[in-house]
Structures are given as C-alpha cells and as structure tokens.
Amino acid sequence: MFDVLVIGGGHAGCEAACAAARRGARTVLVTYRSDDLGQMSCNPSIGGVGKGHLVREVDAMGGIMAIAADRAAIHRRMLNASKGSAVRGPRVQADRRAYRLAIQSLVAASGVEVMEGEVSSLRFSGTGVDGVELSDGLFVSARTVIVTTGTFLAATMFRGDERWAGGRQGSNAANRLGAQVRELGLAQGRLKTGTPPRLDGRTIDWAATQPQPSDGVAWNMALAGNDAPLPQLACAITRTNVRSHEVIRRGLESSPLFSGSIEGRGPRYCPSIEDKVHRFGERDGHQVFLEPEGINDHLVYPNGISTSLARDVQQDLVRSIVGLERAEIVQFGYAVEYEFADPRRLDASLQHRDVPGLYFAGQINGTTGYEEASAQGLVAGLNAAAESIGLVAAHFDRGESYIGVMVDDLTLQGVTEPYRMLTARSEYRLYLRADNAVTRLGPMAIELGTLRGPQETLVRSHLEGKAKASAALAQLVSGEQLGVADKARKPLFEWVRRDDLMDSVRSMLPSSPAVDEAIDDAVYAPYLHRQRVELAVRQRDRETAIPGDFDFASVPGMSTEMQERFIAASPADLDQASRIAGVTPAALSALHFALARRAA
Amino acid sequence: MALGAGDTIVALSSGRPPAAIAVVRTSGPRASALAQQVAGSLPPARQATLRRLIDPTDGNIIDDALVIRFAGPHSATGEDVVEYQCHGGRATVDALIAVLVRESGVRLAEPGEFTRRALANGRLDLTEAEGLADLLAAETDLQRRSAMVRAGGGLRVRLDRWREQLLSLSARAEVAIDYADEEDGSLDNDLSGALGDLSTEIRMLAESPRVEPLRDGIRVVLAGPPNAGKSSLLNALVQAERAIVTPIAGTTRDVIEVPVSISGIPFVLVDTAGLHESDDEVEAIGIARARQETSSADILLWLGAAEATPVHERLIVLLPKSDIPRDEASNHALPVSSHTGQGIPELSTKLVGLALKLLPRKDEIALVRRERDLLAEASDALARAASLTDPVLVAEELRVARTAIDRIAGRAGVEDLLDTLFGRFCLGK
C-alpha cells in the first residue's frame, strides 16, 4: 500500500512524486518508460516571464525543476532585465539530455519508487480511490492517486493528411484511462497544441542569422546554485518572409487546422505559423528563434514555426527562411489534439471535489508548459501526501504566489484555451516577484517541512539576510550623507525611491540578493501598500466560506443562469464567487444573504 | 474606496442639517480616545453627559453637546461607539466632523458602513438583515440600471468606450512585459500621449455637474464684513423674516441656512457671521465657520469692499445698501438695496444664470459623488501612468484605472457590491 501513487512521469508527475516523498509519504510513480522521466517534449527551455516566477516558487518549496534547469542550462536569459524587477523572468535553454538525467537523478534521490507499466484504470472503494490497475493485470493499492497524464488522454496527432493516435510520439495513448476519466464526468473538451519541425544544426547557415548570446551574468534558477555549470551556447534569430508566407498559404488546404479536422482550441499566445500568417496577413515576416537542444546534440528547435502542415510544405517553408536554405528536417512538426479534465471540478489542493484521494495535475487540467505542470505537481504532491498521512494541507494563496494565482484561476474559472502563466494574471504582480519567491514561500516551506536539510539552511539564511537588509534600509540618513543638499533625515527606503539616489543608497549597503530584494520592496512600497489594502478587503470576503454541499439552486431570487455559473465554478468563498466571470451584483447579494442565513 | 477594517468611522447619523439637533456618531477602536480628546474626559458609559467640545489642536470651542458612550461589544455596531448630540447648524456639524476625522485611523464612514459593521460583529439580527436584503437587492439592481440608463445611456456608452480603450492600452503595456523577448513586445512602448489624453477626457466628465446640487440645493453664501447688510439681503431674497436683522454689527453669530426656490431652481441661502477679527469668543467661532462656508459655496455673494473680494469660481460682487448715498462706486459691483428692492430682480437673474451652469442640462450626464470620485481616481491613475516609464508601473496604474471604471458599472467584486447594497441603508443607522 502506497500513500501516494503518481500516474505519469512528465514534469507534473516527477514534481508531484518528489513533493509527496519530501513530506514523508511512501510514493510510487508509474510510467511507461522510466527512461522518459523528465523528457522535454516541446521546446527545450525552462522559465520566462511568469513561468520563471513559477520555477522559483517551486524551488522555494523544495522542488526539483529549478535544480535540474540549472544543471542542464546551456543558455541563460533574464527577460525584462531593463524593466522593473517584478517582471524580470529568468529563462534557460536546457540541454535536453542533461535535463532528463538531472530529473532522473533527483527523482531517484528523493526516495520515490519508479514502476514501469501502463495504468489501465483507476480503482475505487466506497466514494474514494484506492489504487490503480495496470495493463498486465497487476493491482497497485494507494491511499491517493495523482493523475498527470498530460496530453495522453485520447490524443490525436495531425500533420497534413496524416492522423495517428498517441500523445507524445512513440508512446501509447492512455485510452482506457481516458474512457474512465470521461465516465467520471471529468472530460471537458478538447484542446490543441503543436510543435515545430526539428532541424539538424549542422545544416544551418549560422552566419546568415543574428546571434543571441547567453547572459554575461551567471545567475541560477535554484537558490542552491550550481557548482558544475555547462558551457553556454548562443541562440540565433532569423525570420520568415513573404516567400515563406506564400508557401504557407498554398499549403493551407492540407492543414488540419484549416480543413476543420482539429476542433480543439489552441493557445492564442503560442499560435502555429499558419495561424499567424492567416491572422496577421499584412506582416511581411515573423521571428524564428533557433534554439540548440543540447551540447552534444545537433538538433535545433526553431521556436516560432510550430506547424501541422504537410511534410513537403514544412520542407519548403523551412528552406524559404534565411539561414535555413539548406537545413535538413530531422523530425517534422505536428499538432496534437487532446482531451482535458475540467479543473473546476478540483479544489485548491487539486483534489477532485467528489472523489476523495484523486488528484489531477499538469496539462490534463488544461494548462500548457513545463513550469505550469511542475507547479501543479507540487501542489498535488504536497497535498496528496498530507491527505494520506495526516499532515497540514499546503494552501497557495493568489495574493502570495503565482502558484496560487494559477490554482485559483484553474479551479474557479476553468479553461477555454490552454492556460499559460502570464504576469498579467496576477493583481499583485509588484509583490509576486521572481526575486522574492523565497521570502514569500520560504516560511511556509519550513512550516510544512518540505525542505531537505541543506535547502532549509539556505532558505533560513536568505530569510535572515532579508530581515537584516530591511532593517538596514530603515536607518535614518540625511540627504547630505547621500550627497544631496537636503538636511532632512529619512529612512533609506524612502531615499532609494529617488532615481538619482539609488546608487548612493546601494553604496551604503552590502551587495547581496537580499539587499537587492529589500531595495525592490522599497521602490515598490507605495504600490505594495495599495495592493495590501486591496488584499485586506478581499480577505473579509474570503472569510465567508461557501460549504461544499451548499445548494446554489436553493438561493431565493437567483436566476437559473447565475445558479449554473456558480455551480460550474464551485466557489469556495465569497471572494471567489465575486470573481466568477459574468456574475451579477444582484446574484452575489442573494448569495451573500443566503450564506448569512445558513451561518446563523 | 478600499476600507481598512480597523479604522474608526465617523458620520452624521441624523438628517441633513440645518436642524435643531444633529447626531454625529463614531465607531471603532479610536472612538473612546477621540471622545477624550474632544470632550476633555471620557463620559461614563451609557450616560448622556453635557460636554464642551474643543478642537484639541487650537483649543477653539466647537459646541456644547451631549456625549454618550457605548462600550463595545454592547453597542449598535459591536465596537466602541460615541455619539455627539450637538447643535444642528451645518457649520457646527462640519466643524465637529472635520476635527474628528483629522486624527489618524479615523475617517468618514462609507455609506451603510455602521450597518455593515453591526452585521459583521453579529449585532444585527440576521433575519432582519435578510428581510431587508430582498428589498435591497432589488433596489441595488434598480439603482445600477438607473445609473446605466441615465441620460439615455450616455454614461454607459462612455464607460464602455473607456473600458475598451483601457483594455487596449493595458494590452499594449502588458505585451511589453509578458512578451519582452518578441518583436511585438518591443513595439510602441510609449503610451504616455494616449494615457494623458484619456486621463483628460475622463477628468472632463468627472468635473461635469453633480446630482447633489439638484437634490440638496445650490449653496449661495452671503459674505462680507459685519453689518454689510447680508441678513437684510437674505431676507429680501426670501421675502420672509428668517434671519434676525438688527443694525448692531455682529448680530448673526452662527450660520443661517434658508432653502428657497428661485425660478424653480432649488437654492440654499447661507448667511454667515461678518468676516472680521473679533474678541467675542462665540462670534469668533461664527467667523471661523463663515470662512469655511465661503469656501464651500457654490456661488458666493460678496458684500464687502472691492479690494477685499475673496477668490471664488462663481462670484457676484454686490454694492449693498445702494439707497444710502456714498462716495465710492465700483464699476463691477451690482447695486442692491434690501430696503427699496433695487437690484434684487437682477441679482435673482444672475443667480439663476450661474445655477444653470452648475446643474446638469437635460441631455447631460449627471453623476453622483461616488461616480465622480471613481472617475477622478481613474483619471489620476492615468495621469500618473503618463509620467511613468517602467511598463510594470504603467500597467499597474492602468489596472487601478480599469478597476475604478468597472466599479462604476457595478462589475467589480463583492466589496463594491456591499458598498452599494449597504449604501441603501440610512447612514449611521
């Protein structure tokens, strides 16, 4: 009997299993091939704006993604480096093989048992889940089960006129499990995603492209740092042109996207190249980022030309691009249409509301991206462990973390297109920074005991450093001490808001990440104050809980349409209820008083 | 409009002054300490005690009032509550409230906030609140609709357009943040022109006529030195003996308000104490109030010397007692005589002319204070955004502006809804 059983060895599954193990749960991860753990099935990069924030948060909770990303990093880029620190997004290109090996060694070190096999069905006892059955007939019993099957549920792949079943190429589709998930009423609809053709880097004319070097400053994703960094490679930029677009337009008739074969909705923020050409017909070109997939790997990922056009069209398209005139395609691009489970049926721990012990994390919940998957895996893993061995649940608040923002968005609003983290999704963006993830989540990680020894030491020392830096910024200093004609004595955190005094203030303090973070706090302080007031207001609504068995249909004076909106979203409190799209003030007031009556 | 729950709140809980007695109520953690400061010492709980209210900063007397203290949780709101029953002149009430809210942690109550605290602290019978809620929910919706259909939907059309504009500006700011590494992320980062224009446009509506003058009457303040003939003029305008008119300088010691309708337009004529330095303590208070009234006037009638004319947006300079021959004559002043009635019709015409500019025209959007405040909030945020360069801060200010515009249309969260909902309760109930 396992405490936690994880189905799937992708980014959500690995993170979930390790998180559960860190909390002391006896954990097993079931996957087709243990060799595939940590496989990056799409672009070889980790992080970015919003996504990088998630990676840092997962790291602050003791997760594995950031550590693996550092070990595999062959190119670093701090996005928005010239903008406010709140939106700086760390991103690395990872050596695909090194990343996979790093994840596998981290999983192995975590005490998670890895079992090879195909889960054919979930098994239930009473109202809850009690294990899974494998396709060879073996039954594995577990108190909790986390489903992280990504696009593997009833996935279909498309390329031109070609169709084939399967999620990632070369794997079996988990169709039996998919049927069961559908029977449970979890299936929501279909989404679509895609991937570009992979190129042989040796056939690219790099001199014709614009190089994009790695950042000069060696920063890390993980707080732990990395003592064996890989050599850094450059990426390169080229672009499509009018001729490429001609090729695409001519090839559209063979496109499953435009012939109506694919019904699922694709992400607006990550469209296929045929979509871009179709929607922005007036553009004479679109950027293509050439990203090396590894140090000892010739594969190059041309980010920006995701496509499901026929092979010959893909070939012509690639060859029309400057620098790629003689490029060889190693693997053609394709689109995947897959089923996802409605995340609105999950609670804030990603547990199914009606099936105790059953958790869902990752792309199956309608998200896209490794980072989003990993962060959900963390939430499900920490909470499944808590559920099965009787520990405190891990609750992530949207005012405290992007993890909280994502879980709240998913479980409350659901998804209509693949969900990707964007900083615009947070109302508290100036506080939820990549650089203060440890300050925001470290105390919770310590409290829940999710950190291993050395990691806990690092978190504690960062928290102490931050406290010291904040105290140093509180000291009163006259303007004259900072070199301006102002006798007034004010705390340094006020002076530092003046652009012209930033450098003088910095020079009075030691140089450390904790000091940088405290200075950012000071710079944003007036905004943070306003956001804290908003949060406090919201807090009161949050205290008005809506019981799980609350009958929205019994609320007097509420229209059927409003009842349906509430029932679909199953808000946990009045604050969530107020944020459901389309809900009217009248319906909310009716709800508010029905809750008050019930509480009385 | 964000509320800090720990604040002490103040409101006039009786009807609108002038009245014989006004009840000013305070509730919250600072209520008792405030009473101690203003009333000298803390009266025993639940006993009406006569106290002289003094402005603690300058020692000036505000009024003699009955002070009643209710210690929480056994009070209407469940918090410490102190009530001040003072004289019901507007100036007295305003002065008291001004002194109270000057303290930190003390502010004016939002509409219905006393009731809301009572509900939050379990002091209000929930079945009672629920009974009201059915009614209130309907009213809220009606109010929202009425705001939306006001002036033939003109407000909604504008709000929708601004919302679109704000969303599009936000999108331009956001793309620079979330798509920094892509071509579109580096396009047109300079939004300041568009932000400034939108700020100005919203500001113009925020400064358009209010509903309140129509409801409460346009405040016409008569000001000038003692014995300038303010009370006589007021009487001539009302054609009724409402103010005490005597030839002794300094008779009108308090502020007198007289509602009157001229050509169907509601006015409130306000007679102030003469503006001069006085040793008489009571009169000194009257003068202080007069200064305050002058600044809160919609229209100011000046009956003093031309060189001492105060600055005011809508000013009518009068040459009073025009029946008494005198040497100097002002070119600009309108000669009036309460005695002969000379100039009174012209003055009425002038008042009506100015009033029409203050009141909304039939086809114009009239806003309640809440809407104006929110529009001003949006406009201010956009003005700040226009001067910022960090796209993150620009986006943050745009978010503030968007939230403000959304709140007017009733699209925002429960808090805003409850503000509206409980705003239907009588203030201070």
mmCIF file of N, CA and C in Angstrom, chain A residues 54-132:
data_model
loop_
_atom_site.group_PDB
_atom_site.id
_atom_site.type_symbol
_atom_site.label_atom_id
_atom_site.label_comp_id
_atom_site.label_asym_id
_atom_site.label_seq_id
_atom_site.Cartn_x
_atom_site.Cartn_y
_atom_site.Cartn_z
ATOM 1 N N LEU A 54 7.155 30.927 -11.564
ATOM 2 C CA LEU A 54 6.674 29.632 -11.053
ATOM 3 C C LEU A 54 7.843 28.723 -10.669
ATOM 4 N N VAL A 55 8.869 28.698 -11.519
ATOM 5 C CA VAL A 55 10.006 27.820 -11.243
ATOM 6 C C VAL A 55 10.665 28.207 -9.916
ATOM 7 N N ARG A 56 10.825 29.522 -9.713
ATOM 8 C CA ARG A 56 11.443 29.985 -8.462
ATOM 9 C C ARG A 56 10.566 29.646 -7.250
ATOM 10 N N GLU A 57 9.263 29.708 -7.443
ATOM 11 C CA GLU A 57 8.363 29.369 -6.327
ATOM 12 C C GLU A 57 8.436 27.884 -5.997
ATOM 13 N N VAL A 58 8.456 27.061 -7.047
ATOM 14 C CA VAL A 58 8.575 25.624 -6.826
ATOM 15 C C VAL A 58 9.888 25.337 -6.087
ATOM 16 N N ASP A 59 10.935 26.045 -6.473
ATOM 17 C CA ASP A 59 12.238 25.870 -5.828
ATOM 18 C C ASP A 59 12.175 26.253 -4.351
ATOM 19 N N ALA A 60 11.487 27.355 -4.061
ATOM 20 C CA ALA A 60 11.386 27.805 -2.667
ATOM 21 C C ALA A 60 10.660 26.774 -1.809
ATOM 22 N N MET A 61 9.824 25.956 -2.445
ATOM 23 C CA MET A 61 9.104 24.916 -1.708
ATOM 24 C C MET A 61 9.885 23.601 -1.691
ATOM 25 N N GLY A 62 11.129 23.628 -2.203
ATOM 26 C CA GLY A 62 11.950 22.430 -2.181
ATOM 27 C C GLY A 62 11.832 21.573 -3.435
ATOM 28 N N GLY A 63 11.248 22.115 -4.505
ATOM 29 C CA GLY A 63 11.025 21.342 -5.732
ATOM 30 C C GLY A 63 12.290 21.065 -6.522
ATOM 31 N N ILE A 64 12.132 20.297 -7.605
ATOM 32 C CA ILE A 64 13.308 19.830 -8.340
ATOM 33 C C ILE A 64 13.543 20.546 -9.667
ATOM 34 N N MET A 65 12.527 21.228 -10.216
ATOM 35 C CA MET A 65 12.652 21.763 -11.562
ATOM 36 C C MET A 65 13.814 22.754 -11.708
ATOM 37 N N ALA A 66 13.935 23.671 -10.746
ATOM 38 C CA ALA A 66 14.960 24.705 -10.855
ATOM 39 C C ALA A 66 16.362 24.097 -10.813
ATOM 40 N N ILE A 67 16.526 23.106 -9.946
ATOM 41 C CA ILE A 67 17.851 22.480 -9.824
ATOM 42 C C ILE A 67 18.230 21.787 -11.130
ATOM 43 N N ALA A 68 17.277 21.048 -11.693
ATOM 44 C CA ALA A 68 17.538 20.355 -12.958
ATOM 45 C C ALA A 68 17.815 21.367 -14.070
ATOM 46 N N ALA A 69 17.063 22.489 -14.061
ATOM 47 C CA ALA A 69 17.247 23.505 -15.102
ATOM 48 C C ALA A 69 18.653 24.097 -15.017
ATOM 49 N N ASP A 70 19.138 24.344 -13.814
ATOM 50 C CA ASP A 70 20.495 24.886 -13.665
ATOM 51 C C ASP A 70 21.542 23.893 -14.164
ATOM 52 N N ARG A 71 21.338 22.631 -13.796
ATOM 53 C CA ARG A 71 22.325 21.622 -14.207
ATOM 54 C C ARG A 71 22.370 21.475 -15.713
ATOM 55 N N ALA A 72 21.233 21.706 -16.371
ATOM 56 C CA ALA A 72 21.170 21.467 -17.810
ATOM 57 C C ALA A 72 21.306 22.737 -18.640
ATOM 58 N N ALA A 73 21.419 23.892 -17.965
ATOM 59 C CA ALA A 73 21.372 25.161 -18.696
ATOM 60 C C ALA A 73 22.548 25.338 -19.641
ATOM 61 N N ILE A 74 22.236 25.616 -20.912
ATOM 62 C CA ILE A 74 23.308 25.888 -21.872
ATOM 63 C C ILE A 74 23.173 27.297 -22.442
ATOM 64 N N HIS A 75 22.200 28.045 -21.910
ATOM 65 C CA HIS A 75 21.991 29.417 -22.372
ATOM 66 C C HIS A 75 21.067 30.062 -21.342
ATOM 67 N N ARG A 76 21.459 31.262 -20.877
ATOM 68 C CA ARG A 76 20.632 31.927 -19.872
ATOM 69 C C ARG A 76 20.170 33.266 -20.384
ATOM 70 N N ARG A 77 18.950 33.603 -20.053
ATOM 71 C CA ARG A 77 18.485 34.918 -20.450
ATOM 72 C C ARG A 77 17.536 35.446 -19.379
ATOM 73 N N MET A 78 17.866 36.617 -18.827
ATOM 74 C CA MET A 78 16.953 37.251 -17.873
ATOM 75 C C MET A 78 16.076 38.191 -18.704
ATOM 76 N N LEU A 79 14.841 37.782 -18.896
ATOM 77 C CA LEU A 79 13.928 38.609 -19.686
ATOM 78 C C LEU A 79 13.519 39.846 -18.886
ATOM 79 N N ASN A 80 13.231 40.909 -19.580
ATOM 80 C CA ASN A 80 12.835 42.167 -18.944
ATOM 81 C C ASN A 80 13.919 42.739 -18.037
ATOM 82 N N ALA A 81 15.172 42.411 -18.338
ATOM 83 C CA ALA A 81 16.252 42.854 -17.457
ATOM 84 C C ALA A 81 16.256 44.370 -17.306
ATOM 85 N N SER A 82 15.760 45.085 -18.327
ATOM 86 C CA SER A 82 15.799 46.545 -18.256
ATOM 87 C C SER A 82 14.552 47.110 -17.591
ATOM 88 N N LYS A 83 13.612 46.245 -17.256
ATOM 89 C CA LYS A 83 12.362 46.733 -16.665
ATOM 90 C C LYS A 83 12.332 46.471 -15.170
ATOM 91 N N GLY A 84 11.225 46.823 -14.559
ATOM 92 C CA GLY A 84 11.091 46.659 -13.117
ATOM 93 C C GLY A 84 11.336 45.216 -12.697
ATOM 94 N N SER A 85 11.927 45.050 -11.518
ATOM 95 C CA SER A 85 12.318 43.718 -11.084
ATOM 96 C C SER A 85 11.129 42.781 -10.953
ATOM 97 N N ALA A 86 9.926 43.338 -10.759
ATOM 98 C CA ALA A 86 8.761 42.475 -10.554
ATOM 99 C C ALA A 86 8.513 41.560 -11.743
ATOM 100 N N VAL A 87 8.898 42.010 -12.912
ATOM 101 C CA VAL A 87 8.571 41.205 -14.084
ATOM 102 C C VAL A 87 9.802 40.608 -14.754
ATOM 103 N N ARG A 88 10.954 40.671 -14.068
ATOM 104 C CA ARG A 88 12.117 40.015 -14.642
ATOM 105 C C ARG A 88 11.869 38.520 -14.639
ATOM 106 N N GLY A 89 12.083 37.911 -15.769
ATOM 107 C CA GLY A 89 11.787 36.489 -15.876
ATOM 108 C C GLY A 89 13.016 35.695 -16.257
ATOM 109 N N PRO A 90 13.536 34.862 -15.345
ATOM 110 C CA PRO A 90 14.704 34.045 -15.680
ATOM 111 C C PRO A 90 14.296 32.905 -16.612
ATOM 112 N N ARG A 91 15.077 32.707 -17.679
ATOM 113 C CA ARG A 91 14.787 31.610 -18.598
ATOM 114 C C ARG A 91 16.088 30.964 -19.040
ATOM 115 N N VAL A 92 16.089 29.659 -19.077
ATOM 116 C CA VAL A 92 17.279 28.979 -19.580
ATOM 117 C C VAL A 92 16.902 28.068 -20.740
ATOM 118 N N GLN A 93 17.854 27.895 -21.664
ATOM 119 C CA GLN A 93 17.733 26.818 -22.641
ATOM 120 C C GLN A 93 18.399 25.630 -21.980
ATOM 121 N N ALA A 94 17.751 24.494 -22.029
ATOM 122 C CA ALA A 94 18.310 23.342 -21.339
ATOM 123 C C ALA A 94 18.776 22.300 -22.344
ATOM 124 N N ASP A 95 19.885 21.688 -22.033
ATOM 125 C CA ASP A 95 20.337 20.523 -22.795
ATOM 126 C C ASP A 95 19.337 19.409 -22.478
ATOM 127 N N ARG A 96 18.667 18.965 -23.528
ATOM 128 C CA ARG A 96 17.558 18.030 -23.341
ATOM 129 C C ARG A 96 17.992 16.785 -22.561
ATOM 130 N N ARG A 97 19.125 16.266 -22.914
ATOM 131 C CA ARG A 97 19.577 15.022 -22.292
ATOM 132 C C ARG A 97 20.004 15.301 -20.840
ATOM 133 N N ALA A 98 20.731 16.387 -20.672
ATOM 134 C CA ALA A 98 21.202 16.717 -19.319
ATOM 135 C C ALA A 98 20.007 16.967 -18.389
ATOM 136 N N TYR A 99 18.979 17.571 -18.938
ATOM 137 C CA TYR A 99 17.812 17.850 -18.103
ATOM 138 C C TYR A 99 17.151 16.547 -17.663
ATOM 139 N N ARG A 100 16.977 15.648 -18.621
ATOM 140 C CA ARG A 100 16.337 14.369 -18.333
ATOM 141 C C ARG A 100 17.146 13.617 -17.261
ATOM 142 N N LEU A 101 18.467 13.608 -17.430
ATOM 143 C CA LEU A 101 19.305 12.895 -16.465
ATOM 144 C C LEU A 101 19.239 13.560 -15.088
ATOM 145 N N ALA A 102 19.207 14.881 -15.089
ATOM 146 C CA ALA A 102 19.134 15.593 -13.807
ATOM 147 C C ALA A 102 17.841 15.239 -13.086
ATOM 148 N N ILE A 103 16.748 15.264 -13.826
ATOM 149 C CA ILE A 103 15.455 14.925 -13.203
ATOM 150 C C ILE A 103 15.503 13.487 -12.687
ATOM 151 N N GLN A 104 16.026 12.590 -13.509
ATOM 152 C CA GLN A 104 16.046 11.185 -13.088
ATOM 153 C C GLN A 104 16.884 10.985 -11.827
ATOM 154 N N SER A 105 18.000 11.721 -11.736
ATOM 155 C CA SER A 105 18.808 11.533 -10.531
ATOM 156 C C SER A 105 18.127 12.181 -9.320
ATOM 157 N N LEU A 106 17.418 13.281 -9.545
ATOM 158 C CA LEU A 106 16.716 13.918 -8.424
ATOM 159 C C LEU A 106 15.555 13.045 -7.939
ATOM 160 N N VAL A 107 14.856 12.423 -8.895
ATOM 161 C CA VAL A 107 13.755 11.535 -8.504
ATOM 162 C C VAL A 107 14.311 10.341 -7.739
ATOM 163 N N ALA A 108 15.409 9.801 -8.250
ATOM 164 C CA ALA A 108 15.999 8.641 -7.589
ATOM 165 C C ALA A 108 16.436 8.988 -6.167
ATOM 166 N N ALA A 109 17.004 10.188 -5.995
ATOM 167 C CA ALA A 109 17.487 10.589 -4.680
ATOM 168 C C ALA A 109 16.354 10.899 -3.716
ATOM 169 N N SER A 110 15.159 11.088 -4.257
ATOM 170 C CA SER A 110 14.061 11.533 -3.397
ATOM 171 C C SER A 110 13.413 10.378 -2.644
ATOM 172 N N GLY A 111 13.750 9.141 -3.033
ATOM 173 C CA GLY A 111 13.114 8.006 -2.371
ATOM 174 C C GLY A 111 11.830 7.563 -3.042
ATOM 175 N N VAL A 112 11.495 8.183 -4.166
ATOM 176 C CA VAL A 112 10.298 7.781 -4.908
ATOM 177 C C VAL A 112 10.582 6.451 -5.600
ATOM 178 N N GLU A 113 9.640 5.540 -5.530
ATOM 179 C CA GLU A 113 9.794 4.277 -6.244
ATOM 180 C C GLU A 113 9.246 4.463 -7.658
ATOM 181 N N VAL A 114 10.040 4.120 -8.669
ATOM 182 C CA VAL A 114 9.561 4.275 -10.046
ATOM 183 C C VAL A 114 9.175 2.889 -10.575
ATOM 184 N N MET A 115 7.956 2.776 -11.082
ATOM 185 C CA MET A 115 7.440 1.498 -11.567
ATOM 186 C C MET A 115 7.107 1.667 -13.043
ATOM 187 N N GLU A 116 7.604 0.738 -13.866
ATOM 188 C CA GLU A 116 7.272 0.829 -15.289
ATOM 189 C C GLU A 116 5.989 0.063 -15.565
ATOM 190 N N GLY A 117 5.114 0.657 -16.318
ATOM 191 C CA GLY A 117 3.857 -0.020 -16.630
ATOM 192 C C GLY A 117 2.852 0.964 -17.155
ATOM 193 N N GLU A 118 1.750 0.414 -17.664
ATOM 194 C CA GLU A 118 0.704 1.287 -18.153
ATOM 195 C C GLU A 118 -0.507 1.147 -17.251
ATOM 196 N N VAL A 119 -0.942 2.258 -16.701
ATOM 197 C CA VAL A 119 -2.133 2.222 -15.860
ATOM 198 C C VAL A 119 -3.334 2.100 -16.783
ATOM 199 N N SER A 120 -4.125 1.045 -16.576
ATOM 200 C CA SER A 120 -5.282 0.898 -17.454
ATOM 201 C C SER A 120 -6.531 1.469 -16.818
ATOM 202 N N SER A 121 -6.593 1.455 -15.482
ATOM 203 C CA SER A 121 -7.781 2.038 -14.868
ATOM 204 C C SER A 121 -7.543 2.423 -13.412
ATOM 205 N N LEU A 122 -8.394 3.292 -12.939
ATOM 206 C CA LEU A 122 -8.391 3.681 -11.530
ATOM 207 C C LEU A 122 -9.308 2.702 -10.820
ATOM 208 N N ARG A 123 -9.015 2.432 -9.546
ATOM 209 C CA ARG A 123 -9.946 1.582 -8.806
ATOM 210 C C ARG A 123 -10.471 2.343 -7.592
ATOM 211 N N PHE A 124 -11.740 2.135 -7.316
ATOM 212 C CA PHE A 124 -12.375 2.884 -6.238
ATOM 213 C C PHE A 124 -12.901 1.955 -5.174
ATOM 214 N N SER A 125 -12.959 2.432 -3.954
ATOM 215 C CA SER A 125 -13.681 1.712 -2.912
ATOM 216 C C SER A 125 -14.508 2.743 -2.181
ATOM 217 N N GLY A 126 -15.762 2.437 -2.032
ATOM 218 C CA GLY A 126 -16.661 3.439 -1.440
ATOM 219 C C GLY A 126 -16.683 4.658 -2.328
ATOM 220 N N THR A 127 -16.476 5.840 -1.752
ATOM 221 C CA THR A 127 -16.523 7.054 -2.552
ATOM 222 C C THR A 127 -15.151 7.429 -3.066
ATOM 223 N N GLY A 128 -14.115 6.846 -2.461
ATOM 224 C CA GLY A 128 -12.770 7.309 -2.786
ATOM 225 C C GLY A 128 -11.998 6.350 -3.673
ATOM 226 N N VAL A 129 -10.785 6.775 -4.035
ATOM 227 C CA VAL A 129 -9.926 5.970 -4.885
ATOM 228 C C VAL A 129 -9.111 5.052 -3.976
ATOM 229 N N ASP A 130 -8.802 3.823 -4.434
ATOM 230 C CA ASP A 130 -7.933 3.005 -3.574
ATOM 231 C C ASP A 130 -6.781 2.360 -4.331
ATOM 232 N N GLY A 131 -6.585 2.780 -5.563
ATOM 233 C CA GLY A 131 -5.431 2.262 -6.281
ATOM 234 C C GLY A 131 -5.660 2.259 -7.779
ATOM 235 N N VAL A 132 -4.724 1.620 -8.499
ATOM 236 C CA VAL A 132 -4.862 1.556 -9.944
ATOM 237 C C VAL A 132 -4.574 0.133 -10.418
#
